[in-house]
Coordinates of C-alpha atoms in Angstrom, one line a residue:
M1 CA 90.6 92.2 127.9
G2 CA 93.7 89.9 127.3
L3 CA 96.2 89.8 124.3
F4 CA 94.7 86.5 122.7
S5 CA 90.9 86.6 124.4
A6 CA 88.1 88.8 124.4
S7 CA 84.8 89.1 126.6
G8 CA 81.3 89.3 125.4
D9 CA 81.6 92.2 123.8
F10 CA 80.3 90.0 120.7
G11 CA 77.5 88.4 122.2
V12 CA 79.4 84.7 122.7
A13 CA 81.3 83.5 125.9
K14 CA 84.6 84.5 126.2
K15 CA 86.5 83.7 123.5
K16 CA 90.2 83.0 123.0
L17 CA 92.6 82.5 120.4
N18 CA 92.9 79.0 118.7
A19 CA 96.6 77.7 117.5
Y20 CA 95.3 77.4 114.3
N21 CA 94.4 81.1 113.7
L22 CA 97.9 82.5 114.9
W23 CA 99.8 80.3 113.0
I24 CA 98.5 80.8 109.4
M25 CA 98.4 84.5 110.6
L26 CA 102.4 84.2 111.4
F27 CA 102.8 82.2 108.1
V28 CA 101.0 84.7 105.5
S29 CA 103.0 87.2 107.1
L30 CA 106.2 86.0 105.5
G31 CA 104.4 87.8 102.5
S32 CA 104.7 90.7 104.9
V33 CA 108.7 90.1 105.1
T34 CA 108.8 90.3 101.8
Y35 CA 107.6 93.7 101.4
G36 CA 109.6 94.8 103.9
Y37 CA 113.2 92.9 102.9
T38 CA 112.0 94.2 99.2
A39 CA 111.3 97.9 99.8
N40 CA 114.6 98.5 102.8
V41 CA 117.1 96.6 100.3
I42 CA 117.9 99.8 98.7
S43 CA 118.7 101.7 101.7
A44 CA 121.8 100.0 102.9
T45 CA 122.8 99.2 99.3
L46 CA 122.6 103.1 98.7
A47 CA 125.5 103.2 101.0
Q48 CA 127.8 100.4 100.0
P49 CA 131.0 102.0 98.3
T50 CA 131.0 98.9 96.0
F51 CA 127.4 100.0 94.6
S52 CA 128.6 103.8 93.6
A53 CA 131.6 102.4 92.5
Y54 CA 130.1 99.5 90.5
F55 CA 127.4 102.4 88.7
E56 CA 129.9 105.4 89.1
L57 CA 128.1 107.7 91.8
D58 CA 131.0 109.1 92.8
T59 CA 132.0 110.7 89.9
R60 CA 128.7 111.0 87.5
P61 CA 127.2 114.3 87.5
N62 CA 123.9 113.2 87.7
A63 CA 124.3 110.9 90.7
L64 CA 122.0 112.9 93.0
A65 CA 119.0 112.4 90.5
I66 CA 120.1 108.6 89.9
L67 CA 119.7 108.7 93.8
S68 CA 116.4 109.7 93.6
A69 CA 115.4 107.5 90.5
T70 CA 116.3 103.8 92.7
N71 CA 113.4 105.1 94.8
G72 CA 111.0 107.0 93.1
I73 CA 110.8 104.5 90.0
F74 CA 110.2 101.5 92.9
Q75 CA 107.6 103.8 94.6
T76 CA 105.9 104.5 90.3
G77 CA 105.4 100.7 89.9
G78 CA 104.1 100.4 93.2
V79 CA 101.1 102.9 92.3
I80 CA 100.5 100.5 89.4
G81 CA 101.2 97.5 90.4
T82 CA 98.5 98.1 93.7
L83 CA 96.1 99.5 91.7
M84 CA 96.2 96.6 89.8
L85 CA 95.5 94.0 92.5
P86 CA 91.8 94.0 92.7
I87 CA 92.2 91.9 89.6
F88 CA 93.9 89.1 91.0
S89 CA 92.3 89.3 94.9
D90 CA 89.1 89.7 93.4
K91 CA 89.2 87.1 90.5
F92 CA 91.5 84.7 92.0
G93 CA 90.7 85.1 95.8
R94 CA 92.5 86.9 98.6
R95 CA 94.9 83.7 99.2
G96 CA 95.0 84.0 94.8
G97 CA 96.1 87.2 95.3
I98 CA 98.8 86.8 97.5
A99 CA 99.9 84.1 95.7
T100 CA 100.3 86.1 92.7
V101 CA 102.3 88.8 93.8
S102 CA 104.6 86.3 95.7
S103 CA 105.4 84.9 92.2
F104 CA 106.6 88.1 91.1
H105 CA 109.0 88.1 93.9
A106 CA 110.0 84.0 93.6
A107 CA 110.0 83.9 89.8
Q108 CA 107.5 80.9 89.8
V109 CA 103.7 80.7 89.4
Y110 CA 101.9 78.0 92.5
P111 CA 99.3 76.3 91.2
L112 CA 96.5 78.0 93.9
F113 CA 94.2 79.1 91.1
D114 CA 93.3 78.4 87.4
A115 CA 95.5 81.4 85.6
D116 CA 95.8 81.6 81.3
D117 CA 99.2 81.9 79.8
K118 CA 98.9 86.0 80.3
Q119 CA 99.0 85.5 84.0
R120 CA 102.1 83.4 83.5
Q121 CA 103.6 86.0 81.1
S122 CA 103.5 88.3 83.8
A123 CA 105.0 86.3 87.0
L124 CA 107.7 85.4 84.5
L125 CA 108.4 89.1 83.9
C126 CA 108.5 89.6 87.3
L127 CA 111.1 86.6 87.9
I128 CA 112.9 88.0 85.2
S129 CA 112.9 91.4 87.1
G130 CA 114.2 90.1 90.5
A131 CA 117.2 88.0 88.6
V132 CA 118.0 91.4 86.5
L133 CA 118.4 93.5 89.8
A134 CA 121.0 90.9 91.1
G135 CA 122.6 90.9 88.0
S136 CA 122.6 94.6 86.5
T137 CA 125.8 95.6 84.8
N138 CA 124.3 99.0 83.8
I139 CA 122.5 102.0 85.7
A140 CA 119.4 101.9 83.3
V141 CA 118.8 98.2 83.3
F142 CA 118.7 98.5 87.3
L143 CA 116.2 101.5 87.2
V144 CA 114.1 99.7 85.2
F145 CA 113.5 96.7 86.7
R146 CA 113.0 98.2 90.5
F147 CA 109.7 99.4 88.5
F148 CA 108.5 96.0 88.7
A149 CA 110.1 95.1 91.7
G150 CA 108.2 98.0 93.1
A151 CA 105.1 96.9 91.6
G152 CA 105.7 93.6 93.5
A153 CA 106.5 94.9 96.8
F154 CA 103.1 97.3 97.2
M155 CA 100.7 94.6 95.7
I156 CA 101.7 92.0 99.0
L157 CA 101.6 95.1 101.0
A158 CA 98.1 95.4 100.1
A159 CA 97.1 91.7 99.9
V160 CA 98.1 90.5 103.0
P161 CA 96.0 92.3 105.4
I162 CA 93.3 92.0 103.0
W163 CA 93.2 88.4 103.6
M164 CA 93.9 88.9 107.1
S165 CA 91.3 91.4 107.8
E166 CA 89.1 88.5 106.0
V167 CA 90.4 85.6 108.2
V168 CA 90.6 87.0 111.7
P169 CA 87.7 87.3 114.6
P170 CA 86.6 90.8 114.9
Y171 CA 87.7 90.9 118.7
L172 CA 91.2 90.4 118.1
R173 CA 91.6 92.1 114.5
G174 CA 94.0 94.9 115.5
A175 CA 96.3 92.6 117.2
L176 CA 96.6 90.1 114.5
V177 CA 96.6 92.2 111.5
Q178 CA 99.5 94.0 113.7
L179 CA 101.5 91.3 112.8
H180 CA 101.8 92.6 108.9
A181 CA 103.3 95.5 110.6
I182 CA 105.9 93.6 112.8
T183 CA 107.0 91.3 110.1
L184 CA 107.3 93.7 107.5
V185 CA 109.7 95.6 109.7
I186 CA 111.6 92.3 110.4
G187 CA 111.8 92.1 106.7
Y188 CA 113.2 95.5 107.0
M189 CA 115.5 94.8 109.4
C190 CA 117.2 91.9 108.0
A191 CA 118.1 93.9 104.7
S192 CA 119.4 96.4 106.8
W193 CA 121.7 94.3 109.0
L194 CA 122.2 92.5 105.7
G195 CA 123.8 95.4 104.0
Y196 CA 125.6 96.4 107.7
G197 CA 127.6 93.1 107.3
I198 CA 128.2 93.4 103.7
Y199 CA 129.9 96.7 103.9
F200 CA 132.8 94.5 105.8
W201 CA 133.1 92.0 103.1
K202 CA 136.4 92.5 101.8
D203 CA 138.0 89.3 101.3
G204 CA 134.8 87.2 100.2
G205 CA 133.8 89.1 97.4
N206 CA 134.6 91.8 95.1
I207 CA 133.5 94.9 93.4
N208 CA 131.3 93.0 90.7
H209 CA 129.5 91.2 93.6
T210 CA 129.3 92.2 97.1
W211 CA 126.6 94.3 96.3
R212 CA 124.3 91.8 94.5
V213 CA 123.9 89.3 97.1
P214 CA 121.1 91.5 99.0
F215 CA 119.3 91.3 96.0
A216 CA 119.7 87.4 95.4
I217 CA 118.4 86.7 98.8
Q218 CA 115.7 88.7 98.0
C219 CA 113.6 85.9 96.8
F220 CA 114.4 83.8 100.1
W221 CA 110.7 85.2 101.3
P222 CA 108.3 84.6 98.9
L223 CA 109.8 81.0 97.7
C224 CA 109.3 80.2 102.0
L225 CA 105.7 81.7 101.3
L226 CA 104.9 79.9 97.9
C227 CA 105.7 76.5 99.7
G228 CA 102.8 76.6 102.3
L229 CA 100.1 78.7 100.5
W230 CA 98.5 75.5 99.3
W231 CA 97.7 74.7 103.0
I232 CA 96.4 78.2 103.7
P233 CA 92.9 78.3 103.8
E234 CA 90.8 81.2 101.6
S235 CA 89.1 84.2 102.8
P236 CA 85.9 82.5 104.1
R237 CA 84.1 85.9 102.7
W238 CA 85.1 85.3 99.4
L239 CA 84.3 82.2 99.1
I240 CA 80.4 83.2 100.5
W241 CA 80.7 85.9 97.9
K242 CA 81.9 83.2 94.7
G243 CA 78.8 80.7 96.2
R244 CA 80.9 78.5 97.7
S245 CA 79.3 78.3 101.2
E246 CA 79.8 75.2 102.3
E247 CA 83.8 75.4 101.8
A248 CA 83.2 79.1 104.0
R249 CA 81.5 77.0 107.0
K250 CA 84.1 74.9 107.3
I251 CA 87.0 77.5 107.2
L252 CA 85.2 79.5 109.8
M253 CA 84.4 76.3 112.0
H254 CA 88.2 75.6 112.0
L255 CA 89.0 79.5 112.8
H256 CA 86.8 79.8 115.6
D257 CA 87.6 76.0 117.1
D258 CA 87.2 76.7 120.7
P259 CA 86.5 74.1 123.5
S260 CA 84.5 76.8 125.6
D261 CA 82.4 76.9 122.8
S262 CA 81.2 73.4 121.8
E263 CA 78.0 74.4 119.8
H264 CA 80.3 76.4 117.3
A265 CA 77.6 79.5 118.1
F266 CA 79.9 82.4 117.1
A267 CA 81.2 81.1 114.0
R268 CA 77.7 80.0 113.1
A269 CA 77.0 83.4 114.0
E270 CA 79.1 85.1 111.7
F271 CA 78.4 82.7 108.6
E272 CA 75.0 83.9 108.9
Q273 CA 76.2 87.5 109.1
I274 CA 78.1 86.9 105.9
S275 CA 76.2 85.5 104.4
K276 CA 73.4 88.1 104.6
Q277 CA 75.7 90.6 104.0
I278 CA 77.2 89.0 101.3
A279 CA 74.1 88.1 99.3
I280 CA 73.2 92.3 99.9
D281 CA 76.8 93.4 98.7
S282 CA 76.9 91.0 95.6
T283 CA 74.2 93.0 94.1
R284 CA 75.9 96.5 94.1
P285 CA 78.1 97.6 91.2
T286 CA 81.8 97.1 92.0
S287 CA 83.4 99.6 88.8
W288 CA 85.6 102.5 89.8
L289 CA 83.1 104.8 88.7
H290 CA 80.1 103.5 90.7
I291 CA 82.7 104.3 93.9
M292 CA 83.2 107.5 93.0
K293 CA 79.5 108.6 92.1
T294 CA 78.6 107.0 95.0
G295 CA 78.5 109.5 98.5
P296 CA 79.1 107.2 101.0
L297 CA 81.9 105.3 98.9
R298 CA 83.4 109.0 98.0
K299 CA 83.9 109.4 101.8
R300 CA 85.5 106.4 102.2
V301 CA 87.9 106.9 99.4
W302 CA 88.6 110.4 100.2
I303 CA 89.3 108.8 104.6
S304 CA 91.7 106.3 102.9
L305 CA 93.2 108.6 101.2
G306 CA 93.8 110.5 104.0
T307 CA 94.8 107.7 106.5
T308 CA 97.7 106.9 104.4
G309 CA 98.7 109.8 102.6
F310 CA 98.6 111.7 106.5
I311 CA 100.9 108.8 107.6
Q312 CA 103.2 108.8 105.3
C313 CA 103.8 112.8 106.3
S314 CA 105.5 111.6 109.0
G315 CA 108.5 111.6 107.0
I316 CA 109.3 107.9 108.0
L317 CA 110.1 106.1 104.6
V318 CA 112.5 109.0 103.8
I319 CA 113.9 108.4 107.2
N320 CA 114.6 105.0 106.9
N321 CA 115.7 105.2 103.0
Y322 CA 117.7 108.3 103.4
G323 CA 118.9 107.3 106.7
P324 CA 122.6 107.3 105.8
F325 CA 122.5 110.9 103.9
L326 CA 121.0 112.3 107.3
Y327 CA 123.4 110.6 109.6
A328 CA 126.1 111.8 107.1
G329 CA 124.8 114.8 107.4
L330 CA 125.4 114.9 111.1
G331 CA 128.7 114.0 110.5
F332 CA 128.8 110.6 111.3
D333 CA 130.9 107.8 108.7
T334 CA 129.4 105.2 106.8
P335 CA 130.0 102.3 108.8
T336 CA 128.1 104.7 111.6
Q337 CA 125.4 105.6 109.1
L338 CA 124.8 101.5 108.6
V339 CA 125.1 100.5 111.9
Y340 CA 122.0 103.2 112.7
G341 CA 119.9 102.2 110.3
A342 CA 119.6 98.9 111.2
A343 CA 119.9 99.8 115.0
W344 CA 116.6 102.2 114.0
L345 CA 114.8 99.3 112.6
T346 CA 115.8 96.8 115.3
F347 CA 114.1 99.9 117.4
A348 CA 111.1 99.7 115.6
L349 CA 110.8 96.2 115.7
G350 CA 110.1 96.2 119.4
M351 CA 107.7 99.4 119.5
N352 CA 105.8 97.2 117.0
S353 CA 105.0 94.5 119.3
I354 CA 103.9 96.3 122.2
A355 CA 101.5 97.9 119.7
L356 CA 100.2 95.0 119.5
F357 CA 98.8 95.3 123.2
L358 CA 97.2 98.6 122.4
N359 CA 95.3 98.2 118.9
D360 CA 92.3 96.9 120.5
H361 CA 91.8 99.0 123.4
Y362 CA 91.7 102.6 122.2
P363 CA 89.6 104.2 119.0
R364 CA 91.2 103.8 116.2
N365 CA 90.6 107.6 114.6
K366 CA 91.7 109.0 117.8
L367 CA 95.0 107.0 118.2
M368 CA 96.3 107.6 114.4
A369 CA 95.5 111.1 115.1
I370 CA 97.3 110.9 118.2
G371 CA 100.1 108.9 116.6
V372 CA 100.4 111.4 113.3
F373 CA 100.7 114.7 116.2
G374 CA 103.7 113.0 117.6
C375 CA 105.4 112.1 114.6
M376 CA 105.0 116.0 114.3
V377 CA 106.3 116.8 117.5
V378 CA 110.0 115.0 117.0
L379 CA 110.0 116.6 113.6
S380 CA 109.8 120.0 115.0
V381 CA 112.7 119.1 117.4
E382 CA 114.5 117.5 114.5
A383 CA 114.2 120.4 112.2
A384 CA 115.5 123.0 115.3
I385 CA 118.4 120.8 115.8
T386 CA 119.7 120.5 112.5
A387 CA 119.5 124.0 111.6
N388 CA 121.5 125.1 114.6
F389 CA 123.8 122.5 114.6
T390 CA 124.8 121.0 111.6
G391 CA 128.4 121.0 110.9
S392 CA 128.8 122.2 113.6
S393 CA 131.3 120.2 116.7
N394 CA 128.4 120.1 119.4
Y395 CA 128.7 116.4 119.5
D396 CA 126.1 116.3 122.2
A397 CA 123.4 118.2 119.6
L398 CA 124.4 115.6 116.9
R399 CA 123.5 112.6 119.3
A400 CA 120.5 114.9 120.0
G401 CA 119.9 114.6 116.2
V402 CA 120.0 111.0 116.3
A403 CA 118.4 110.3 119.1
M404 CA 115.4 112.2 117.7
L405 CA 115.2 110.1 114.8
F406 CA 115.2 107.2 116.8
L407 CA 112.3 108.5 119.3
I408 CA 110.0 109.1 116.1
E409 CA 109.5 105.4 115.8
I410 CA 107.3 105.6 119.3
P411 CA 104.3 107.6 117.9
Y412 CA 104.5 105.9 114.3
D413 CA 105.2 102.3 115.7
F414 CA 102.8 102.8 118.6
C415 CA 99.7 104.4 116.2
L416 CA 100.3 104.6 112.9
N417 CA 102.3 101.5 111.3
G418 CA 99.9 98.8 111.6
M419 CA 97.2 100.5 112.2
Q420 CA 96.7 102.1 108.9
F421 CA 96.4 98.5 107.2
I422 CA 93.8 97.7 110.1
Y423 CA 91.4 100.8 109.2
L424 CA 91.9 100.3 105.6
S425 CA 90.2 97.1 105.4
E426 CA 87.8 97.6 108.0
I427 CA 86.4 100.9 106.3
W428 CA 85.2 98.8 102.8
P429 CA 82.6 96.8 101.9
M430 CA 83.5 93.2 101.4
H431 CA 82.8 93.5 97.4
L432 CA 84.8 96.5 97.3
R433 CA 87.5 95.9 100.0
A434 CA 90.1 95.3 97.8
K435 CA 89.9 98.3 95.6
G436 CA 89.4 100.5 98.5
T437 CA 92.6 98.9 100.5
S438 CA 94.8 98.9 97.4
L439 CA 93.7 102.7 96.9
G440 CA 95.2 103.7 100.2
V441 CA 98.3 101.7 100.2
A442 CA 98.9 103.3 96.4
M443 CA 98.5 106.6 98.5
I444 CA 101.2 105.4 100.6
S445 CA 103.7 104.6 97.1
F446 CA 102.1 108.1 95.9
M447 CA 103.0 110.0 98.5
N448 CA 106.8 108.5 98.6
I449 CA 107.4 109.6 95.3
V450 CA 106.6 113.2 96.5
W451 CA 109.2 112.5 99.3
L452 CA 111.6 110.3 98.2
Q453 CA 112.2 112.1 94.6
S454 CA 112.2 115.4 95.9
A455 CA 114.6 114.5 99.4
P456 CA 118.3 114.1 98.5
T457 CA 118.5 117.7 96.5
A458 CA 116.3 119.2 99.0
L459 CA 118.1 117.9 102.0
T460 CA 121.6 119.4 100.3
N461 CA 120.1 122.6 99.3
I462 CA 117.5 123.4 101.9
G463 CA 118.5 121.8 104.7
W464 CA 116.2 122.1 107.6
Y465 CA 113.1 123.5 105.8
Y466 CA 112.3 120.7 104.4
Y467 CA 111.1 119.2 107.7
L468 CA 108.2 121.6 107.2
V469 CA 106.9 119.9 104.4
F470 CA 105.4 117.2 106.4
I471 CA 105.1 119.2 109.7
I472 CA 102.6 121.6 108.3
P473 CA 100.3 118.8 106.5
G474 CA 100.8 116.6 109.4
T475 CA 99.6 118.2 111.6
C476 CA 97.0 119.4 110.0
G477 CA 95.9 115.6 109.1
A478 CA 95.9 114.8 112.8
I479 CA 93.4 117.5 113.2
T480 CA 91.2 115.9 110.6
M481 CA 91.8 112.2 111.7
W482 CA 90.7 113.4 115.0
T483 CA 87.5 115.3 114.0
M484 CA 86.2 113.7 111.1
F485 CA 87.2 109.9 110.8
P486 CA 85.0 107.3 112.2
D487 CA 85.9 104.7 114.6
T488 CA 85.8 101.1 113.9
L489 CA 87.2 99.1 116.6
G490 CA 85.5 96.1 117.2
K491 CA 83.2 96.2 114.8
P492 CA 82.5 93.4 112.5
L493 CA 83.4 94.0 108.8
E494 CA 80.4 93.9 108.1
E495 CA 78.6 96.7 110.4
T496 CA 81.1 99.6 109.6
A497 CA 78.8 100.4 106.9
R498 CA 76.6 102.7 109.3
L499 CA 79.5 104.5 110.2
F500 CA 79.6 106.1 106.6
G501 CA 75.6 106.3 106.3
D502 CA 74.5 103.3 105.3
A503 CA 72.9 102.1 107.8
D504 CA 70.1 100.4 105.7
E505 CA 73.1 98.3 103.5
V506 CA 73.7 96.4 106.7
A507 CA 72.0 93.0 106.5
S508 CA 72.1 91.8 110.3
Y509 CA 74.1 92.7 113.6
M510 CA 76.1 90.3 115.3
Q511 CA 74.2 91.3 118.9
E512 CA 71.3 90.6 117.2
I513 CA 72.0 87.2 115.9
E514 CA 74.1 86.5 119.3
N515 CA 73.3 83.5 121.1
I516 CA 71.6 82.0 118.2
H517 CA 70.5 78.0 118.6
V518 CA 70.3 77.0 114.7
H519 CA 69.4 73.4 114.2
E520 CA 72.1 71.5 112.4
H521 CA 69.9 71.0 109.3
D522 CA 68.7 74.6 109.0
F523 CA 72.1 75.8 109.9
D524 CA 73.5 73.6 106.5
K525 CA 70.8 76.0 104.4
I526 CA 72.0 79.1 105.3
G527 CA 73.0 81.1 101.8
E528 CA 70.9 78.7 99.8
K529 CA 67.2 79.4 101.1
G530 CA 66.1 83.0 99.0
G531 CA 68.0 86.1 98.3
H532 CA 69.6 87.0 101.5
G533 CA 70.4 83.2 102.6
T534 CA 68.2 83.6 105.8
V535 CA 66.9 81.0 108.0
E536 CA 65.0 81.0 111.3
I537 CA 66.7 80.4 114.0
E538 CA 65.6 80.4 118.0
R539 CA 66.7 83.2 120.1
S540 CA 67.3 83.2 123.8
A541 CA 64.8 85.3 125.6
H542 CA 67.4 87.9 126.8
D543 CA 68.3 89.0 122.8
K544 CA 65.1 91.4 123.0
V545 CA 67.1 92.9 125.9

């Protein structure tokens, strides 16, 4: 199977990705860049002498606590903000959810949905937070508005893959949602290289302004996204959920337009399957209480939390955010610390791009288990090097320590970075997808509160022992993923319920309605007749085989 084509696993002729589908995915990926840049801008900033001097972090007795707080408060905003995302994504649409959180960064409200003054005030509040970060004059104000930056960043981290998963065809979902991971790394990389350049900006600025530039640039990415989001289609699944079936039908026809499928057989089949499934799902409760009281949904909760929780045991964000701290511990000066951090992310971009070719070929759960275990192996080697050679003059060993921090990108980016978002979006039914995906992403923030708050103090006081906090639970997590997590590879979103014991809630299977011949006047009535939107169809004789 080629990267942008799929053979008949889904009962249709060989399918290819059309240019329109690829274009909208790339454009919405600007939201992923927004997250990556916003999340990483602090990493290079903490290494800036101008930032430390302006806020007197070199002389404050509580400097380590402040250093931890810059990240911890950001992550706390991520937990709270992400859990609020379903309010926007379910009410205003998947596209509306992206617009809302983009407005949090870009400081304007884009007219993609009808919103009352309360929503406008929320966007305005986040606009102010973006401006204040760049114009902060004391550390207390800076920390307060880091909270709102974290809320917006993690909301868009969840909002983008929710939309992507509901728009892309199932046979290429892994590859296309991987674009989310690739472009968020581009955001990380841009912030890091900009920080490296700012470090050498001696003549053009001063202590009051140079460190502010990266925060000011933060608004560029969501502004670009908002300028074009009007022309991006809404999720057809959300439209059917809200009773707008005709709009959904037209969007599906456009998304799956393929000269080799002149009858739009795949679009028609997918439309019927979605309509039937949502007719059932829309009768189900959507409250958090219902989720926790229902066995199959509760299982999804634990798998969602386990997926992102175990993956965060890789320690990847600690390495990114406190990379300069780790490189300093290995004996490297500030310019070298910054360039290593930027090069680390450039290497990550290459690894994530290669993963684009892997995601749709291997079982989801086993690929993640291999990735987590691979990270544990690399962390174990790093811990050994740190334990034996930190502070020594053995430069070969110190270089090996840096090499391990780079090598961890291979298992993480090949198997985990994009896969976690793909998996989260696949295991939840349509009416609960925003809640389930947000819960998993909130777990990323929660785990990082623990890791990032403790990292500076732990690395200073207990050194290499801190790595054991990642290695032990991470190894257990890899085993759990391999043995207990279901594989969702290639399955239509409407069919994954059977993996959790909900087979009786699956309205229809794609293989049952493949190669259908639906008369146009009947097709137009799909979703309008009967409780489940069924129509009479003709099937080829081999459908029964």
